Amino acid sequence: MGLAEYRKKRDFGRTSEPNGEVKTAEKQGLYVIQEHHATHLHWDLRLEHEGTLKSWAIPKEPPTVPGVRRLAVAVEDHPLEYANFAGVIPEGEYGAGEVKIWDHGTYTPVSVKDEKWVVEIRGEKLQGEYVLVKTAYGKGNSWIFFKAKPK
Ligand code: MN
């Protein structure tokens, strides 16, 4: 996907969000969830994949226990530097509002396919195996995010 859509939406002269490059360096397995106080409060799940952060917007607080399913809307890839971003996106800019880091750490892909990701998350709030599954709803960008039941 690359970062073209990410850049198109933002004016880097106004927002303090990073304008990064797609990274080819060694994978760090970055995982972060940002609490984003935009027009509608949501949580942005980001997982490092092929040099950018794959990103999903989750309208309700992410689940810490199995049995809770959350809608996760796939959004544009973000640069890896975004994993450290916290601050206020100015009024009038895309995503205006405060961004806080809600959880962070690393993850390991267990099985990553086009329509289903199984990942082992090592954060402070989220720990263990999580699943992202693409659904037939919406414009093809709707996924469901949940914690897997312990085996
Ligand atoms: Mn957001």
Coordinates of N, CA and C and ligand atoms in Angstrom, one line a residue:
M1 N 0.8 -1.2 0.0 CA 0.0 0.0 0.0 C 0.9 1.3 0.0
G2 N 2.0 1.3 0.8 CA 2.9 2.4 0.8 C 2.3 3.6 1.6
L3 N 2.9 4.7 1.5 CA 2.5 5.9 2.3 C 1.9 7.0 1.5
A4 N 1.6 6.8 0.2 CA 1.0 7.9 -0.6 C -0.3 8.4 0.0
E5 N -1.2 7.5 0.4 CA -2.5 8.0 0.9 C -2.3 8.7 2.2
Y6 N -1.4 8.2 3.1 CA -1.1 8.8 4.4 C -0.6 10.3 4.1
R7 N 0.3 10.5 3.2 CA 0.9 11.8 2.9 C -0.2 12.7 2.3
K8 N -1.0 12.2 1.4 CA -2.0 13.0 0.7 C -3.0 13.7 1.7
K9 N -3.2 13.0 2.8 CA -4.2 13.4 3.8 C -3.7 14.5 4.7
R10 N -2.4 14.7 4.8 CA -1.8 15.5 5.8 C -0.9 16.7 5.3
D11 N -0.9 17.8 6.0 CA -0.1 18.9 5.7 C 1.0 19.0 6.7
F12 N 2.2 18.5 6.4 CA 3.3 18.4 7.4 C 3.9 19.7 7.8
G13 N 3.4 20.8 7.2 CA 3.8 22.1 7.7 C 2.9 22.5 8.9
R14 N 1.8 21.8 9.1 CA 0.8 22.1 10.1 C 0.7 21.0 11.2
T15 N 0.8 19.8 10.8 CA 0.7 18.7 11.9 C 2.1 18.3 12.3
S16 N 2.2 17.9 13.5 CA 3.5 17.4 14.0 C 3.6 15.9 13.8
E17 N 2.7 15.3 13.1 CA 2.8 13.8 12.8 C 4.0 13.6 11.9
P18 N 4.6 12.4 12.0 CA 5.8 12.2 11.2 C 5.5 12.0 9.7
N19 N 6.4 12.5 8.9 CA 6.4 12.2 7.4 C 7.5 11.2 7.2
G20 N 7.2 9.9 7.3 CA 8.3 8.9 7.2 C 8.4 8.3 5.8
E21 N 9.4 7.4 5.8 CA 9.6 6.6 4.5 C 9.2 5.2 4.8
V22 N 9.0 4.4 3.8 CA 8.8 3.0 4.0 C 10.2 2.4 4.3
K23 N 10.2 1.7 5.4 CA 11.5 1.2 5.9 C 11.8 -0.2 5.4
T24 N 13.1 -0.4 5.0 CA 13.5 -1.7 4.6 C 14.4 -2.4 5.6
A25 N 14.6 -1.7 6.7 CA 15.5 -2.2 7.8 C 14.9 -3.4 8.5
E26 N 15.7 -4.0 9.3 CA 15.3 -5.2 10.0 C 14.0 -5.0 10.8
K27 N 13.1 -6.0 10.8 CA 11.8 -5.9 11.4 C 12.0 -5.8 12.9
Q28 N 11.2 -4.9 13.5 CA 11.2 -4.8 15.0 C 9.9 -5.4 15.6
G29 N 8.9 -5.7 14.7 CA 7.7 -6.2 15.2 C 6.9 -5.2 16.1
L30 N 6.9 -3.9 15.6 CA 6.3 -2.9 16.4 C 4.8 -3.1 16.5
Y31 N 4.3 -2.9 17.7 CA 2.8 -2.9 18.0 C 2.5 -1.6 18.8
V32 N 1.4 -0.9 18.4 CA 1.0 0.2 19.2 C -0.5 0.4 19.1
I33 N -1.2 0.8 20.1 CA -2.6 1.3 20.0 C -2.6 2.7 20.5
Q34 N -3.1 3.7 19.7 CA -3.2 5.0 20.1 C -4.7 5.4 20.3
E35 N -4.9 6.1 21.4 CA -6.3 6.6 21.8 C -6.4 7.9 21.1
H36 N -7.3 8.0 20.2 CA -7.4 9.2 19.3 C -8.7 10.0 19.6
H37 N -8.6 11.1 20.2 CA -9.8 12.0 20.5 C -10.1 12.8 19.3
A38 N -10.5 12.2 18.2 CA -10.9 13.0 17.0 C -12.4 13.2 17.1
T39 N -13.1 13.6 16.0 CA -14.5 13.8 16.1 C -15.2 12.7 16.9
H40 N -14.9 11.5 16.6 CA -15.3 10.4 17.4 C -14.1 9.7 18.0
L41 N -14.2 9.5 19.3 CA -13.1 8.8 20.0 C -13.0 7.4 19.4
H42 N -11.7 7.0 19.1 CA -11.5 5.7 18.7 C -10.0 5.3 19.0
W43 N -9.8 4.0 18.8 CA -8.4 3.5 19.2 C -7.8 3.0 17.9
D44 N -6.6 3.4 17.6 CA -5.9 3.0 16.3 C -4.9 1.9 16.6
L45 N -5.2 0.7 16.1 CA -4.3 -0.4 16.2 C -3.3 -0.3 15.1
R46 N -2.0 -0.5 15.4 CA -1.0 -0.4 14.3 C 0.0 -1.6 14.5
L47 N 0.3 -2.3 13.4 CA 1.2 -3.4 13.5 C 2.2 -3.3 12.3
E48 N 3.5 -3.4 12.7 CA 4.5 -3.2 11.7 C 4.4 -4.4 10.7
H49 N 4.4 -4.0 9.4 CA 4.3 -5.1 8.3 C 5.0 -4.5 7.1
E50 N 6.0 -5.1 6.5 CA 6.6 -4.7 5.3 C 7.0 -3.3 5.2
G51 N 7.6 -2.8 6.3 CA 8.2 -1.4 6.3 C 7.2 -0.3 6.7
T52 N 6.0 -0.6 6.9 CA 5.1 0.5 7.4 C 4.3 -0.1 8.6
L53 N 3.4 0.7 9.1 CA 2.4 0.2 10.1 C 1.1 0.0 9.5
K54 N 0.6 -1.2 9.4 CA -0.7 -1.5 9.0 C -1.6 -1.0 10.1
S55 N -2.7 -0.4 9.7 CA -3.5 0.4 10.7 C -5.0 0.1 10.6
W56 N -5.7 0.0 11.8 CA -7.1 -0.2 11.9 C -7.6 0.7 12.9
A57 N -8.8 1.3 12.7 CA -9.4 2.2 13.6 C -10.5 1.4 14.3
I58 N -10.5 1.4 15.6 CA -11.4 0.6 16.4 C -12.3 1.5 17.2
P59 N -13.6 1.6 17.0 CA -14.5 2.6 17.6 C -14.7 2.4 19.1
K60 N -14.5 1.2 19.6 CA -14.7 1.0 21.1 C -13.3 0.4 21.6
E61 N -13.2 0.6 23.0 CA -11.9 0.2 23.6 C -11.6 -1.3 23.2
P62 N -10.3 -1.5 22.9 CA -9.9 -2.8 22.4 C -10.0 -3.9 23.6
P63 N -10.3 -5.1 23.2 CA -10.6 -6.1 24.2 C -9.3 -6.7 24.9
T64 N -9.4 -6.8 26.2 CA -8.2 -7.4 26.9 C -8.5 -8.9 27.3
V65 N -9.7 -9.3 27.1 CA -10.1 -10.7 27.4 C -10.8 -11.3 26.2
P66 N -10.8 -12.7 26.1 CA -11.5 -13.3 25.1 C -13.0 -13.1 25.2
G67 N -13.8 -13.2 24.1 CA -15.2 -13.1 24.2 C -15.7 -11.8 23.8
V68 N -14.9 -10.8 23.6 CA -15.3 -9.5 23.2 C -14.8 -9.2 21.8
R69 N -15.7 -9.0 20.8 CA -15.4 -8.7 19.5 C -15.5 -7.3 19.1
R70 N -14.6 -6.7 18.4 CA -14.6 -5.3 18.1 C -14.5 -5.1 16.6
L71 N -15.3 -4.2 16.1 CA -15.1 -3.8 14.7 C -13.8 -3.1 14.6
A72 N -13.0 -3.3 13.5 CA -11.7 -2.7 13.3 C -11.7 -2.3 11.8
V73 N -11.7 -1.0 11.5 CA -11.8 -0.5 10.1 C -10.4 -0.2 9.6
A74 N -10.0 -1.0 8.6 CA -8.7 -0.8 8.0 C -8.6 0.6 7.4
V75 N -7.5 1.3 7.8 CA -7.2 2.6 7.3 C -5.8 2.6 6.6
E76 N -5.4 3.8 6.1 CA -4.1 3.8 5.4 C -2.9 3.4 6.2
D77 N -1.9 2.9 5.6 CA -0.6 2.5 6.2 C 0.0 3.8 6.8
H78 N 0.6 3.7 7.9 CA 1.3 4.8 8.6 C 2.8 4.5 8.6
P79 N 3.7 5.5 8.7 CA 5.1 5.3 8.8 C 5.5 4.7 10.1
L80 N 6.5 3.9 10.2 CA 6.9 3.3 11.4 C 7.1 4.3 12.6
E81 N 7.6 5.5 12.2 CA 7.8 6.5 13.3 C 6.5 6.9 14.0
Y82 N 5.4 6.6 13.4 CA 4.1 6.9 14.0 C 3.9 6.2 15.3
A83 N 4.6 5.0 15.5 CA 4.4 4.3 16.7 C 4.8 5.1 17.9
N84 N 5.6 6.1 17.8 CA 6.0 6.9 18.9 C 5.2 8.2 19.0
F85 N 4.3 8.4 18.1 CA 3.6 9.7 18.0 C 2.5 9.9 19.1
A86 N 2.6 11.0 19.8 CA 1.5 11.4 20.7 C 1.5 12.9 20.7
G87 N 0.4 13.5 20.7 CA 0.3 15.0 20.6 C -1.0 15.4 20.1
V88 N -1.1 16.6 19.7 CA -2.4 17.2 19.3 C -2.3 17.5 17.8
I89 N -3.2 16.9 17.0 CA -3.3 17.3 15.6 C -4.2 18.5 15.5
P90 N -3.6 19.6 14.9 CA -4.3 20.9 15.0 C -5.7 20.9 14.3
E91 N -6.6 21.7 14.9 CA -7.9 22.0 14.3 C -7.8 22.2 12.8
G92 N -8.7 21.6 12.1 CA -8.8 21.8 10.6 C -7.9 20.8 9.9
E93 N -7.0 20.1 10.6 CA -6.2 19.1 9.9 C -6.9 17.7 10.0
Y94 N -6.5 16.8 9.1 CA -7.0 15.5 9.1 C -6.8 14.8 10.5
G95 N -7.9 14.3 11.1 CA -7.8 13.6 12.3 C -7.6 14.5 13.5
A96 N -8.0 15.8 13.4 CA -7.7 16.8 14.4 C -8.2 16.3 15.8
G97 N -7.3 16.5 16.8 CA -7.6 16.1 18.1 C -6.4 15.5 18.8
E98 N -6.5 15.1 20.0 CA -5.4 14.6 20.8 C -5.2 13.1 20.5
V99 N -3.9 12.7 20.4 CA -3.5 11.3 20.2 C -2.6 10.9 21.4
K100 N -3.0 9.9 22.1 CA -2.2 9.4 23.3 C -1.9 7.9 23.0
I101 N -0.7 7.5 23.5 CA -0.4 6.1 23.3 C -1.1 5.3 24.4
W102 N -2.0 4.4 24.0 CA -2.8 3.7 24.9 C -2.1 2.4 25.3
D103 N -1.4 1.8 24.4 CA -0.7 0.5 24.7 C 0.4 0.4 23.6
H104 N 1.5 -0.2 24.0 CA 2.6 -0.4 23.0 C 3.5 -1.6 23.4
G105 N 4.2 -2.1 22.4 CA 5.1 -3.2 22.7 C 5.5 -3.8 21.3
T106 N 5.5 -5.1 21.3 CA 5.9 -5.8 20.1 C 4.9 -6.9 19.8
Y107 N 5.0 -7.5 18.6 CA 4.1 -8.6 18.2 C 4.9 -9.5 17.3
T108 N 4.4 -10.8 17.3 CA 4.9 -11.8 16.3 C 3.8 -12.3 15.5
P109 N 3.9 -12.3 14.2 CA 2.9 -12.9 13.3 C 2.8 -14.4 13.5
V110 N 1.7 -14.9 13.8 CA 1.5 -16.4 13.9 C 1.1 -16.9 12.5
S111 N 0.2 -16.2 11.9 CA -0.3 -16.5 10.6 C -0.9 -15.2 10.0
V112 N -0.2 -14.7 8.9 CA -0.7 -13.5 8.3 C -1.1 -13.8 6.9
K113 N -2.4 -13.7 6.6 CA -3.0 -13.9 5.3 C -3.8 -12.6 4.9
D114 N -4.2 -12.5 3.7 CA -4.9 -11.3 3.2 C -6.1 -11.0 4.1
E115 N -6.9 -12.0 4.4 CA -8.1 -11.8 5.1 C -8.2 -12.2 6.6
K116 N -7.1 -12.7 7.0 CA -7.0 -13.2 8.4 C -5.6 -13.1 9.0
W117 N -5.5 -12.3 10.1 CA -4.2 -12.2 10.7 C -4.3 -12.8 12.1
V118 N -3.4 -13.7 12.5 CA -3.3 -14.2 13.9 C -2.0 -13.7 14.4
V119 N -2.0 -13.0 15.5 CA -0.7 -12.4 16.0 C -0.6 -12.6 17.5
E120 N 0.6 -12.7 17.9 CA 0.9 -12.8 19.4 C 1.4 -11.4 19.8
I121 N 0.6 -10.7 20.6 CA 0.8 -9.4 21.0 C 1.5 -9.3 22.4
R122 N 2.5 -8.6 22.5 CA 3.2 -8.4 23.8 C 3.2 -6.9 24.2
G123 N 2.0 -6.4 24.7 CA 1.9 -5.0 25.1 C 1.8 -5.0 26.6
E124 N 1.4 -3.9 27.2 CA 1.1 -3.8 28.6 C -0.3 -4.2 28.9
K125 N -1.2 -3.7 28.1 CA -2.6 -4.0 28.2 C -3.1 -5.2 27.5
L126 N -2.6 -5.3 26.2 CA -3.0 -6.5 25.4 C -1.8 -7.4 25.4
Q127 N -2.1 -8.7 25.8 CA -1.1 -9.7 25.8 C -1.7 -11.0 25.4
G128 N -1.0 -11.7 24.5 CA -1.5 -13.0 24.0 C -1.9 -13.0 22.6
E129 N -2.6 -14.1 22.2 CA -3.0 -14.3 20.8 C -4.2 -13.5 20.4
Y130 N -4.1 -12.7 19.4 CA -5.2 -11.9 18.9 C -5.5 -12.3 17.4
V131 N -6.8 -12.1 17.0 CA -7.2 -12.4 15.6 C -7.8 -11.2 15.0
L132 N -7.5 -10.9 13.7 CA -8.1 -9.9 12.9 C -8.7 -10.7 11.7
V133 N -10.0 -10.5 11.5 CA -10.6 -11.2 10.3 C -11.4 -10.2 9.5
K134 N -11.2 -10.3 8.2 CA -11.9 -9.4 7.3 C -13.3 -9.9 7.2
T135 N -14.3 -8.9 7.2 CA -15.7 -9.3 7.1 C -16.2 -8.9 5.7
A136 N -17.4 -9.3 5.4 CA -18.1 -9.0 4.1 C -18.8 -7.6 4.2
Y137 N -18.8 -7.0 5.4 CA -19.5 -5.7 5.5 C -18.7 -4.5 5.0
G138 N -19.4 -3.4 4.9 CA -18.7 -2.1 4.6 C -18.1 -2.2 3.2
K139 N -17.1 -1.4 3.0 CA -16.5 -1.3 1.6 C -15.2 -2.2 1.5
G140 N -15.3 -3.3 2.2 CA -14.1 -4.2 2.2 C -13.0 -3.8 3.1
N141 N -13.3 -2.8 4.0 CA -12.3 -2.4 5.0 C -12.7 -2.7 6.4
S142 N -13.8 -3.5 6.5 CA -14.2 -3.9 7.9 C -13.6 -5.2 8.3
W143 N -13.0 -5.2 9.5 CA -12.5 -6.4 10.1 C -13.1 -6.5 11.5
I144 N -12.9 -7.7 12.0 CA -13.3 -8.0 13.4 C -12.0 -8.3 14.2
F145 N -11.8 -7.7 15.4 CA -10.6 -7.9 16.2 C -11.0 -8.5 17.5
F146 N -10.4 -9.6 17.9 CA -10.7 -10.2 19.2 C -9.5 -10.9 19.7
K147 N -9.6 -11.2 21.0 CA -8.6 -12.0 21.7 C -8.9 -13.5 21.5
A148 N -8.0 -14.3 21.1 CA -8.3 -15.7 21.0 C -8.5 -16.4 22.3
K149 N -9.3 -17.4 22.4 CA -9.5 -18.2 23.6 C -8.2 -19.0 23.9
P150 N -7.8 -19.1 25.1 CA -6.5 -19.9 25.4 C -6.7 -21.3 25.0
K151 N -5.6 -21.9 24.5 CA -5.7 -23.3 24.0 C -5.6 -24.3 25.1
Ligands
MN1 MN -7.2 7.8 14.3

